[in-house]
XYZ file of C-alpha atoms in Angstrom:
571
model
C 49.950 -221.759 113.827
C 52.160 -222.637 116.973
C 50.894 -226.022 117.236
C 51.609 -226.708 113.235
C 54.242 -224.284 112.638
C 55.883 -226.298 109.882
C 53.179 -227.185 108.269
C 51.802 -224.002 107.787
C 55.505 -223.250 106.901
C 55.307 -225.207 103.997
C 51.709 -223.919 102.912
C 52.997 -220.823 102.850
C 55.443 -221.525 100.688
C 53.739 -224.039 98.517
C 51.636 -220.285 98.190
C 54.816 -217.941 97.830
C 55.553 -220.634 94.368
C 52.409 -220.783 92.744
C 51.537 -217.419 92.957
C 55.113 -216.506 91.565
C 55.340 -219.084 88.969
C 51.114 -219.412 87.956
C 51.917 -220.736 85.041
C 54.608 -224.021 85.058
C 54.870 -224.273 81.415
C 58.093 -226.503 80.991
C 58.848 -226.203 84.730
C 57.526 -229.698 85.759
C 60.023 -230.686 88.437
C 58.951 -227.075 90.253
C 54.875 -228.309 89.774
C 55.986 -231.956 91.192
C 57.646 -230.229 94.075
C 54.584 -229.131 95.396
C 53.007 -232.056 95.325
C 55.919 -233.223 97.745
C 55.262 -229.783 99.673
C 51.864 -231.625 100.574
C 53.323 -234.569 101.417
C 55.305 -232.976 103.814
C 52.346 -230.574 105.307
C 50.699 -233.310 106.125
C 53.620 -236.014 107.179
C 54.125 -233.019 109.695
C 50.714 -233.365 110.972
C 51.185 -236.859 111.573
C 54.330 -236.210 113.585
C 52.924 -233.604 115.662
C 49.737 -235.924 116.374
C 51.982 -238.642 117.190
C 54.233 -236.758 119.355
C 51.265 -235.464 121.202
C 49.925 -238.957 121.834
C 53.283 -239.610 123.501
C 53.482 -236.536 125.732
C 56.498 -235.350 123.886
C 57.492 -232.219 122.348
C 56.515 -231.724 118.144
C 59.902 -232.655 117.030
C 60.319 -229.679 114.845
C 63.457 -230.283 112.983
C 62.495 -233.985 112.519
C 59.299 -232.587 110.658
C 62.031 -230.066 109.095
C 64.451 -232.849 108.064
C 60.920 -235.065 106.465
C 59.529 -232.303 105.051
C 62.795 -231.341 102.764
C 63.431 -235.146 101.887
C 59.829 -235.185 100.604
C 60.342 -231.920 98.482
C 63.505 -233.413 97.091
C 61.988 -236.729 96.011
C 59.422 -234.958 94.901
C 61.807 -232.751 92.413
C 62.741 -235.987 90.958
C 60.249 -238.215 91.220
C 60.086 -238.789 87.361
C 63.727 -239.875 87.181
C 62.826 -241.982 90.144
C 59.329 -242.905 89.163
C 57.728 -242.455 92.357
C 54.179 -242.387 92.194
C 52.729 -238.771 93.864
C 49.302 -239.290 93.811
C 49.999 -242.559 95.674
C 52.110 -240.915 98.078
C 49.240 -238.428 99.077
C 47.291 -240.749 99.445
C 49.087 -243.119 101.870
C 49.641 -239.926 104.095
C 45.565 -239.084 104.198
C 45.104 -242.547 105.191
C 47.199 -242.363 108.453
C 46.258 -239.179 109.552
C 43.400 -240.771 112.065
C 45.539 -243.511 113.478
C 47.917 -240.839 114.763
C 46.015 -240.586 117.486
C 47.171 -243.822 119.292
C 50.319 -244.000 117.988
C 52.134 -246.889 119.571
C 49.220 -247.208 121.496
C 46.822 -250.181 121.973
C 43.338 -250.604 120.227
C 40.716 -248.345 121.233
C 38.617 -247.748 118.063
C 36.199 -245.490 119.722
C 38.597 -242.732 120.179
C 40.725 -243.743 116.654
C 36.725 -242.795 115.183
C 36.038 -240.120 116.784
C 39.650 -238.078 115.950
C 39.078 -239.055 112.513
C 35.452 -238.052 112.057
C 36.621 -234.580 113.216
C 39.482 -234.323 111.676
C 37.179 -234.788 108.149
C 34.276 -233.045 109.229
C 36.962 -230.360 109.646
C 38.166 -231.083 105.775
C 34.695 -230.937 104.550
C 33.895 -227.687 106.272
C 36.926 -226.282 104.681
C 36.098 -227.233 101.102
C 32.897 -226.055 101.575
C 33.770 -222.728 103.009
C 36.786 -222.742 100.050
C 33.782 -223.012 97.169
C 31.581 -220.491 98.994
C 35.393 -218.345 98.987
C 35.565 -218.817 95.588
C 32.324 -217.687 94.259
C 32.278 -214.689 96.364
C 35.410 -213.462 94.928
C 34.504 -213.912 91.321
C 31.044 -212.211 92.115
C 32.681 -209.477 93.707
C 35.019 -209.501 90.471
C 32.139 -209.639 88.356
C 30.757 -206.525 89.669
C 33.524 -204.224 89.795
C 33.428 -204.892 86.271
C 30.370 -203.993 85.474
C 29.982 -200.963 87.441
C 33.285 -199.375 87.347
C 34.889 -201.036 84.151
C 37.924 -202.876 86.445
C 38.974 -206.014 85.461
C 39.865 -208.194 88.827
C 40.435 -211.558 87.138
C 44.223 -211.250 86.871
C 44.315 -210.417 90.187
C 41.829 -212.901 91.496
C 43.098 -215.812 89.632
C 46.955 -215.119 90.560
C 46.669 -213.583 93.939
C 43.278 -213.769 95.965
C 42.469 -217.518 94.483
C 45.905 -219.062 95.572
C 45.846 -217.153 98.651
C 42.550 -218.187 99.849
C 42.797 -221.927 98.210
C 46.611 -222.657 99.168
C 47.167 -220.687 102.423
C 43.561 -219.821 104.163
C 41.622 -222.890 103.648
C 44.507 -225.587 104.871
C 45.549 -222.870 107.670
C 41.687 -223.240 108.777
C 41.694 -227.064 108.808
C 44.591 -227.393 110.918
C 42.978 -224.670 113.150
C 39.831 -227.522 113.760
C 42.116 -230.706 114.512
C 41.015 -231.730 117.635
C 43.213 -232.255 120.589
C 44.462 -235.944 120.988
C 43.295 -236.126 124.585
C 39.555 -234.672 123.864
C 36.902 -236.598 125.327
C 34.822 -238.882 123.201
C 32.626 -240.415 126.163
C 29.638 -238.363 124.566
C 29.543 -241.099 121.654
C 28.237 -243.636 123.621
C 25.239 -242.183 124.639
C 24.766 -238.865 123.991
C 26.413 -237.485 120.643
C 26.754 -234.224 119.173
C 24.768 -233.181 116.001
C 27.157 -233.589 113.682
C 27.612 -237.401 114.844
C 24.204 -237.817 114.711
C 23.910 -236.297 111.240
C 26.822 -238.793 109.694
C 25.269 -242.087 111.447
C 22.175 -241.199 110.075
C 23.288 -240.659 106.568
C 25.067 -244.064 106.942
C 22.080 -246.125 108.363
C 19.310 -244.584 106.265
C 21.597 -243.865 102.814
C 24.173 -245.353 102.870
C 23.612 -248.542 104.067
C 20.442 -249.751 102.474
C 21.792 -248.494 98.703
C 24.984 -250.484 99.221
C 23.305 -253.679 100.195
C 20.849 -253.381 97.507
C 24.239 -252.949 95.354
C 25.445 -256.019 96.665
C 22.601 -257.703 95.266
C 23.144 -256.204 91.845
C 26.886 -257.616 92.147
C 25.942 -260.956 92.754
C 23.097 -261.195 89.588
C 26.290 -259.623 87.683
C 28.458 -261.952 88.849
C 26.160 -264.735 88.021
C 25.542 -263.267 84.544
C 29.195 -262.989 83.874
C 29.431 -266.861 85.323
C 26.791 -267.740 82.605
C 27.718 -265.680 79.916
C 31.442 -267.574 80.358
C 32.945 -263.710 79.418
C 34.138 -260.853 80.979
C 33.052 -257.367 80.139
C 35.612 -254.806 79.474
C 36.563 -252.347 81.871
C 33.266 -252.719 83.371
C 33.587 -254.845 86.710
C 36.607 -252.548 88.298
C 34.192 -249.284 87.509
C 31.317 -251.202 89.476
C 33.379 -253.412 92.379
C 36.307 -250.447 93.276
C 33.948 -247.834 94.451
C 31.263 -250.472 96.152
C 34.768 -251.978 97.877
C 35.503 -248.460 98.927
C 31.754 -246.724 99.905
C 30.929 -249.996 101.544
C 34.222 -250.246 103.759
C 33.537 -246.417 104.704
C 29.667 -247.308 105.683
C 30.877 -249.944 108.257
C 33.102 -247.270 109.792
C 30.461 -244.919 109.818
C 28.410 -247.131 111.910
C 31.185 -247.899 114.632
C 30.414 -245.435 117.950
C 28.126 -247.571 120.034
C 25.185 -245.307 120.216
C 24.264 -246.482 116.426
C 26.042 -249.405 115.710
C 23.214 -251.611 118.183
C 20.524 -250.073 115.485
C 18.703 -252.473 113.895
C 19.846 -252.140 110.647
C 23.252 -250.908 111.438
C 23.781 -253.879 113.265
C 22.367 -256.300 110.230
C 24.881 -254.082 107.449
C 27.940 -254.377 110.246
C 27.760 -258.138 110.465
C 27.075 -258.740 106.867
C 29.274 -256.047 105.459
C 32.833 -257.746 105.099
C 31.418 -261.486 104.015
C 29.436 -259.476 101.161
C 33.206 -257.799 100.219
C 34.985 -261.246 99.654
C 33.216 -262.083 96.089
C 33.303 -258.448 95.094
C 36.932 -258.206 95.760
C 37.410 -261.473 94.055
C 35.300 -260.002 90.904
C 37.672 -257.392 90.921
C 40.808 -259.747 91.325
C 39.765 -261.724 88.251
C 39.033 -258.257 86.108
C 42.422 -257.019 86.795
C 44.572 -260.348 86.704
C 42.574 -260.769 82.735
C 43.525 -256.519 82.283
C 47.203 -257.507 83.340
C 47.738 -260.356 81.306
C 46.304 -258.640 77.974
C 48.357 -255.407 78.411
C 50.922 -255.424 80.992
C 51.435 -253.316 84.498
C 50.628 -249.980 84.531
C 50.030 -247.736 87.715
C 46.685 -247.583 87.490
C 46.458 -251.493 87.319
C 48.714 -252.311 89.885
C 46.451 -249.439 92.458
C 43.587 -251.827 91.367
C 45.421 -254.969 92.537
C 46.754 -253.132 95.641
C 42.515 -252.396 95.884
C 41.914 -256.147 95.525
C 44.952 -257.377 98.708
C 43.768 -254.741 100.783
C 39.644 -255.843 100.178
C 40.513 -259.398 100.861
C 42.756 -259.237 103.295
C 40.185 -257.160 105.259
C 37.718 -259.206 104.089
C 38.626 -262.556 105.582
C 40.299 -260.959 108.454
C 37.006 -258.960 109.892
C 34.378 -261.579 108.808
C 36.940 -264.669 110.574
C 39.194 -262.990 112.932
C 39.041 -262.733 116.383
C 36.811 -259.806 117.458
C 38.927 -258.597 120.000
C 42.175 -257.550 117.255
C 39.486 -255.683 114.899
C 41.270 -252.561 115.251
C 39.363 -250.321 112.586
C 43.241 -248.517 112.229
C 43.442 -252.131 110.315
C 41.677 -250.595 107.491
C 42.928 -247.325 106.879
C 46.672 -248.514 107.626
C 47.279 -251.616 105.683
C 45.858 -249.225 102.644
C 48.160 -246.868 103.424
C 50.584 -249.540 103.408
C 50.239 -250.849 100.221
C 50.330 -247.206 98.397
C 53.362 -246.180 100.292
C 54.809 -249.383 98.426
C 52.936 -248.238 95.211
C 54.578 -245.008 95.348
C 58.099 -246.550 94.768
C 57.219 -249.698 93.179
C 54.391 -249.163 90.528
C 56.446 -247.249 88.174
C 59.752 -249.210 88.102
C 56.986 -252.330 88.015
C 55.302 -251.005 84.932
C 58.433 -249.551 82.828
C 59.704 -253.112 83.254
C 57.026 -255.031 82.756
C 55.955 -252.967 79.535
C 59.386 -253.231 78.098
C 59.741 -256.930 78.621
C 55.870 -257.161 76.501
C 57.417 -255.290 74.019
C 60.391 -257.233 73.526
C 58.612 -260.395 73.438
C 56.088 -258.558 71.091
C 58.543 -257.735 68.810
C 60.299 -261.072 68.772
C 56.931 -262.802 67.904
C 56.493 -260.298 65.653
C 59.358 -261.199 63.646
C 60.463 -257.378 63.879
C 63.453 -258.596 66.197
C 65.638 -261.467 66.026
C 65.837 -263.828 68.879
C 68.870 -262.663 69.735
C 67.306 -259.177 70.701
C 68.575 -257.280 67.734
C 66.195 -255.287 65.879
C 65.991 -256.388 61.890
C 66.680 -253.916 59.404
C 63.446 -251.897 58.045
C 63.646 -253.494 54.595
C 63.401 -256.938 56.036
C 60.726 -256.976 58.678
C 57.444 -258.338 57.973
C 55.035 -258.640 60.413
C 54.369 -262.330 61.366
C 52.201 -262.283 63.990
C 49.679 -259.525 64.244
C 48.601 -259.929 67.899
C 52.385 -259.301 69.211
C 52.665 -256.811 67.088
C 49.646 -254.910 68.391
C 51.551 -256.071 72.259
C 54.239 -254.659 71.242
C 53.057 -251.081 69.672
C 50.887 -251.427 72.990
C 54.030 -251.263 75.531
C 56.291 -249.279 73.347
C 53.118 -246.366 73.109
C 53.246 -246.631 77.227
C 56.843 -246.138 76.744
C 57.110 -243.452 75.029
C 54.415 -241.511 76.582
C 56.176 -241.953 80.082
C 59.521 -240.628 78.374
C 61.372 -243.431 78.937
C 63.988 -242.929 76.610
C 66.313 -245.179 77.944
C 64.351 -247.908 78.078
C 63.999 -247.228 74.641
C 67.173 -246.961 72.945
C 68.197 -250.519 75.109
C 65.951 -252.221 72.742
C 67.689 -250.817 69.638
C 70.896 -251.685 70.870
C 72.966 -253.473 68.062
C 70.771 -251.829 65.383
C 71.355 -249.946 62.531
C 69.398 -246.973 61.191
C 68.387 -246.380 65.330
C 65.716 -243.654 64.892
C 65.788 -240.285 67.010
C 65.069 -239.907 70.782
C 62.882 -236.888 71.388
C 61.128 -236.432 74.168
C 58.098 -235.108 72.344
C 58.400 -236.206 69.095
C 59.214 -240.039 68.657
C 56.467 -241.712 65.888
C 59.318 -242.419 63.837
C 59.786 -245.101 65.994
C 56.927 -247.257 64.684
C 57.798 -246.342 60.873
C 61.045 -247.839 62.184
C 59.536 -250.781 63.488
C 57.346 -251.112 60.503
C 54.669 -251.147 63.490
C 53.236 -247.668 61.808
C 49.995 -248.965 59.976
C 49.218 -251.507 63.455
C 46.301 -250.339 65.097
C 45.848 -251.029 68.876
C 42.354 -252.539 69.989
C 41.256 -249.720 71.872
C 37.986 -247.850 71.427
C 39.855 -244.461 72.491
C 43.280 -243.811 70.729
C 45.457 -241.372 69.397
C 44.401 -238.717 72.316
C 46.326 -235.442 72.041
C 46.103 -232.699 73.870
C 48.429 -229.234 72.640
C 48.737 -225.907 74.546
C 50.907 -223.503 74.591
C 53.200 -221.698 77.020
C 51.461 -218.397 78.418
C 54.480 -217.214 79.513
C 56.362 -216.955 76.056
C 55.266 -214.113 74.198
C 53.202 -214.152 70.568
C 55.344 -211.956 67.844
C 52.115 -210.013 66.423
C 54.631 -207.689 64.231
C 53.463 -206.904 60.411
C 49.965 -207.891 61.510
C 47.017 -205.273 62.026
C 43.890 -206.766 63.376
C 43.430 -209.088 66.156
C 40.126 -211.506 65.703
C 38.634 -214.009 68.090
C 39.241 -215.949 70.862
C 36.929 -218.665 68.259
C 35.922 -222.483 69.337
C 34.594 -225.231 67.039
C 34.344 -228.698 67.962
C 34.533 -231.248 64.712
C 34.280 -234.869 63.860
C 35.735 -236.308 60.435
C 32.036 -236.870 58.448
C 30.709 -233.590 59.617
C 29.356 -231.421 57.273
C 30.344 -228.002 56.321
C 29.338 -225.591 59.315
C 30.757 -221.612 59.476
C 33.100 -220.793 62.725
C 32.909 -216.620 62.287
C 33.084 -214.187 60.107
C 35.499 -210.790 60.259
C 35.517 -207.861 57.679
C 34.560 -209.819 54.593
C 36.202 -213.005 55.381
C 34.392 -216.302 56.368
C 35.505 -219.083 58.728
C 34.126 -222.499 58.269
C 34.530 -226.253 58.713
C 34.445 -229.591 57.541
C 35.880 -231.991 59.249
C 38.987 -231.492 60.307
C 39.783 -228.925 57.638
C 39.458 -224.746 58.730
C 38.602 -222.942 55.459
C 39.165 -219.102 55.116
C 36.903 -217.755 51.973
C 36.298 -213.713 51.032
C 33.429 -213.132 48.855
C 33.083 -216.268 48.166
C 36.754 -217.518 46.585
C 38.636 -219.653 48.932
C 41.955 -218.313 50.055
C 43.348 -220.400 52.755
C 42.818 -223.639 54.644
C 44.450 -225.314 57.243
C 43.890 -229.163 57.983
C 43.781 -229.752 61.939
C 44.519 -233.301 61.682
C 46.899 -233.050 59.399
C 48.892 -230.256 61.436
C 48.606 -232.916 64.714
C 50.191 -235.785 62.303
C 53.265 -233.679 61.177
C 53.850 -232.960 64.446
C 54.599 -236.908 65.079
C 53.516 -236.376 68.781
C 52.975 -239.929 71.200
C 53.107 -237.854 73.824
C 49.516 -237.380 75.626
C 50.381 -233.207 76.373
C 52.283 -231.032 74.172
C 53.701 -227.673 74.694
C 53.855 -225.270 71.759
C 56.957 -223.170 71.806
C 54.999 -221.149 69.171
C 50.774 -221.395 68.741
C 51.272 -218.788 65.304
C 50.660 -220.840 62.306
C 50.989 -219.161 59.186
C 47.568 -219.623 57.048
C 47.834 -217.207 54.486
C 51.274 -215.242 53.546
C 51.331 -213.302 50.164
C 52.388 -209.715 49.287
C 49.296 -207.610 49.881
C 47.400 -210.451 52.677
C 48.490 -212.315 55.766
C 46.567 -214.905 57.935
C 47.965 -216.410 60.967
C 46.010 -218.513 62.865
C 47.221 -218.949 67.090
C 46.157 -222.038 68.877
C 45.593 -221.526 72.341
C 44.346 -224.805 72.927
C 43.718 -228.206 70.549
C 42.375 -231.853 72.058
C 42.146 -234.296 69.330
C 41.313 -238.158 69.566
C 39.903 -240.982 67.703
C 36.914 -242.950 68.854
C 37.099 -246.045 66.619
C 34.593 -249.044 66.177
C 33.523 -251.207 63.543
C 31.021 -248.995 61.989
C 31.774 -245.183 62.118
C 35.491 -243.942 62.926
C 35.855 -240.447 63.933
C 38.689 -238.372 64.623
C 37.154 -235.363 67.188
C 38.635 -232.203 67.290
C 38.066 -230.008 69.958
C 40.121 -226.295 68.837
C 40.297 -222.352 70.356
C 42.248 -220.124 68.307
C 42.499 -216.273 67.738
C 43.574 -214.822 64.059
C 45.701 -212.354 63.507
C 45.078 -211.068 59.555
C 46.873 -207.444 57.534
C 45.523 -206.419 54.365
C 41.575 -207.163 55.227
């Protein structure tokens, strides 16, 4: 703790929040802040580290002063559209090269920091699952042999304690000094050294060079076949690009990098990264052109500079600048500029697309302006599907804005709601276009634990009850209560007694009336009244629904995935 004092500061209170607040519900900036909270923990690492390396004291309002700027960016990194998950992972990628900061190349002891610093990481997530299991065992049998229920306490005290505080407090404890010896590497390494170049000469390497060779058949296929597969090459290339970069590092300290085969993966390694990164390159730039900038895409493309650039630079470089903090730095580079960029990138990108879109479209005029409903017909199918594609993107990233810019100098401008906007696309007459995508219309709906359920005038409680349904299933039963039955069929929840039907309630159709574009909704209120007459009430309370479509030429089915409880009076 006195060597990280601010960063086990700001665990603590990253701790202090989400055991207070377990539940965000609508308090999203408060959720982002943490995220920023990490950023900070471990931006404070890095300037402790770095101040070490220099002799100099840890700078502790500087880390003070970084740490609150990352909070407050954090808070608002929606409004500003900074990327989080980048950011965290720009500061994991420089945590090793703290170690020589301002310092010339010396790649042993750069390796040898950052293998401990990990093997410290992995020990901790380790020791946080064996933490984890203990305490719901433990839970599990004070329940059963003295009838108290733990799992309140467990999941909002114990588990964030142990998870948020504990384990990073005991991975900080395990970062090695910066002036620790690392001689033993050359000829004479510890065990867990040995056990890490072993798994990377006998595992890893041989399976990634055999991958290579299932790359390059691909890649000849895909030359042949004149087409490119969907989706496919950046699942295949990203995480070769990735395990294959982390094998060569593997096999730096000298006492297994002169092996045999170590030797033969080192040399051939970054040559065999070039066409896979160029695979990649081509995927993406095809991905991009069909359907604009999004994050995700432009991480990929980041993926793709950072592979070549490596690439050519370690296979044709001179040997004596292949300083391995190269390749965790320039990635860390590149997301510290996706973390700023990417979003502004894509909301501007996808809003030019749908401009254009709707121009070709013939849904807008040339000029910009947005036709009246009555006279828009739909000229051009293809940018009308581009546009529906971008505006979707929109909307789901709340860009509201953005939006009402394009219906500037319109008339009949339809509502901006952050969680309800379809009416845009009836609008747009863009309502009955359907986007070439084998996964659509995802939604996902909770509810607020926080807000309470008004269970007044009701008597019985019944459930918590699943199902899972697809459109052409056939009739299946959910439950029965008293003597009322629960069934299915399709989408459709039917409530019988004796026999008679009383009450049904059409899951798809609920999700449609909603109007929701939005992937994740928040129900103010899960009660849904069923059945309401003088003598018989059914409600039926969502706690959570996930519906999409999977759509292809031959059978089109809208899943439903549904818990709900039932509250009834009068059976």
């Amino acid at each position: 703790m006195t060597r990280f004092p601010v960063a086990v500061a700001l665990m603590a209170i990253f701790t202090v929040i989400i055991i207070i607040f377990d539940n965000f519900g609508n308090r999203e900036p408060l959720g982002r802040m943490l995220a920023g909270l990490i950023v900070g923990a471990y931006l404070s690492f890095c300037v402790t580290i770095a101040r070490e390396t220099q002799g100099k004291s840890p700078a502790i309002v500087l880390q003070i002063i970084i740490a609150l700027i990352c909070a407050s960016l954090a808070w608002f990194s929606e409004e500003l559209r900074i990327n989080l998950p980048m950011a965290i992972g720009a500061v994991l990628l420089i945590l090793g090269n703290m170690v020589l900061w301002r310092k010339s190349r010396d790649n042993l002891h750069v390796w040898d920091f950052t293998h401990k610093i990990w093997t410290g990481a992995v020990f901790a997530t380790v020791g946080s699952v064996i933490f984890t299991v203990g305490v719901f065992a433990i839970g599990a049998a004070m329940k059963s042999l003295f009838g108290v229920n733990m799992n309140d306490l467990i999941e909002h005290l114990i588990l964030p304690l142990g998870l948020g505080f504990l384990a990073p407090l005991y991975w900080l404890s395990t970062a090695p000094r910066v002036d620790e010896s690392y001689q033993e590497l050359h000829d004479n390494p510890g065990f867990v050294s040995k056990a890490v170049a072993f798994m990377g000469t006998w595992l890893l390497s041989p399976l990634t060079l055999i991958y290579a060779l299932i790359l390059i058949a691909y890649g000849i296929n895909i030359i042949v076949a004149g087409s490119l597969p969907k989706g496919e090459i950046a699942q295949l290339t990203t995480p070769f690009l990735l395990v294959g970069t982390l094998t060569w590092l593997v096999l730096e300290p000298p006492f297994i990098r002169t092996k045999a085969l170590a030797k033969l993966f080192r040399s051939l390694w970054f040559p065999l990264s070039i066409p896979a990164a160029l695979m990649l390159a081509i995927s993406v730039g095809v991905r991009i052109t069909e359907y604009g900038f999004t994050p995700e895409r432009i991480a990929l493309l980041l993926a793709v500079i950072w592979a070549i650039g490596l690439g050519i630079w370690f296979s044709f470089g001179p040997k004596a600048k292949r300083d391995i903090r190269l390749i965790p730095g320039t990635a860390a580079i590149l997301l510290f500029l996706g973390t700023f960029f990417s979003g502004l990138l894509s909301v501007q990108n996808q809003k030019s697309r749908a401009v254009s879109g709707l121009i070709e479209a013939g849904v807008m005029t040339n000029e910009g302006v947005v036709r009246n409903k009555d006279d828009i017909t739909i000229d051009n199918l293809q940018a009308a599907k581009k546009a529906k594609g971008s505006l979707t993107y929109l909307i789901r990233q709340d860009e509201d804005k953005v939006l009402r810019s394009l219906f500037s100098g319109a008339k009949n401008v339809p509502a901006f709601q952050k969680f309800n906007t379809a009416d845009i696309f009836e609008r747009l007459n863009l309502d009955d276009v359907v986007l070439d995508s084998r996964y659509n219309s995802g939604r996902s709906i909770i509810y607020d634990t926080k807000n309470s359920i008004d269970i007044s005038g009701f008597q019985q409680l019944h459930g918590r009850y699943s199902f899972y349904a697809a459109n052409n299933d056939n009739a299946r039963q959910i439950a029965i209560f008293n003597d009322v039955q629960i069934s299915s069929n399709g989408s459709i929840i039917s409530f019988s007694q004796n026999g008679n039907s009383i009450a049904e309630f059409d899951v798809q159709a609920y999700v449609s009336d909603l109007q929701i574009i939005k992937d994740r909704f928040i129900l103010d209120d899960p009660s849904i009244v069923i059945l309401n007459s003088e003598d018989k009430k059914i409600n039926l309370i969502i706690h959570s629904l996930n519906m999409w479509k999977v759509t292809n030429d031959e059978d089109p089915k809208t899943n439903i995935n549904l818990d709900f409880s039932i509250l009834t009076t009068g059976f």
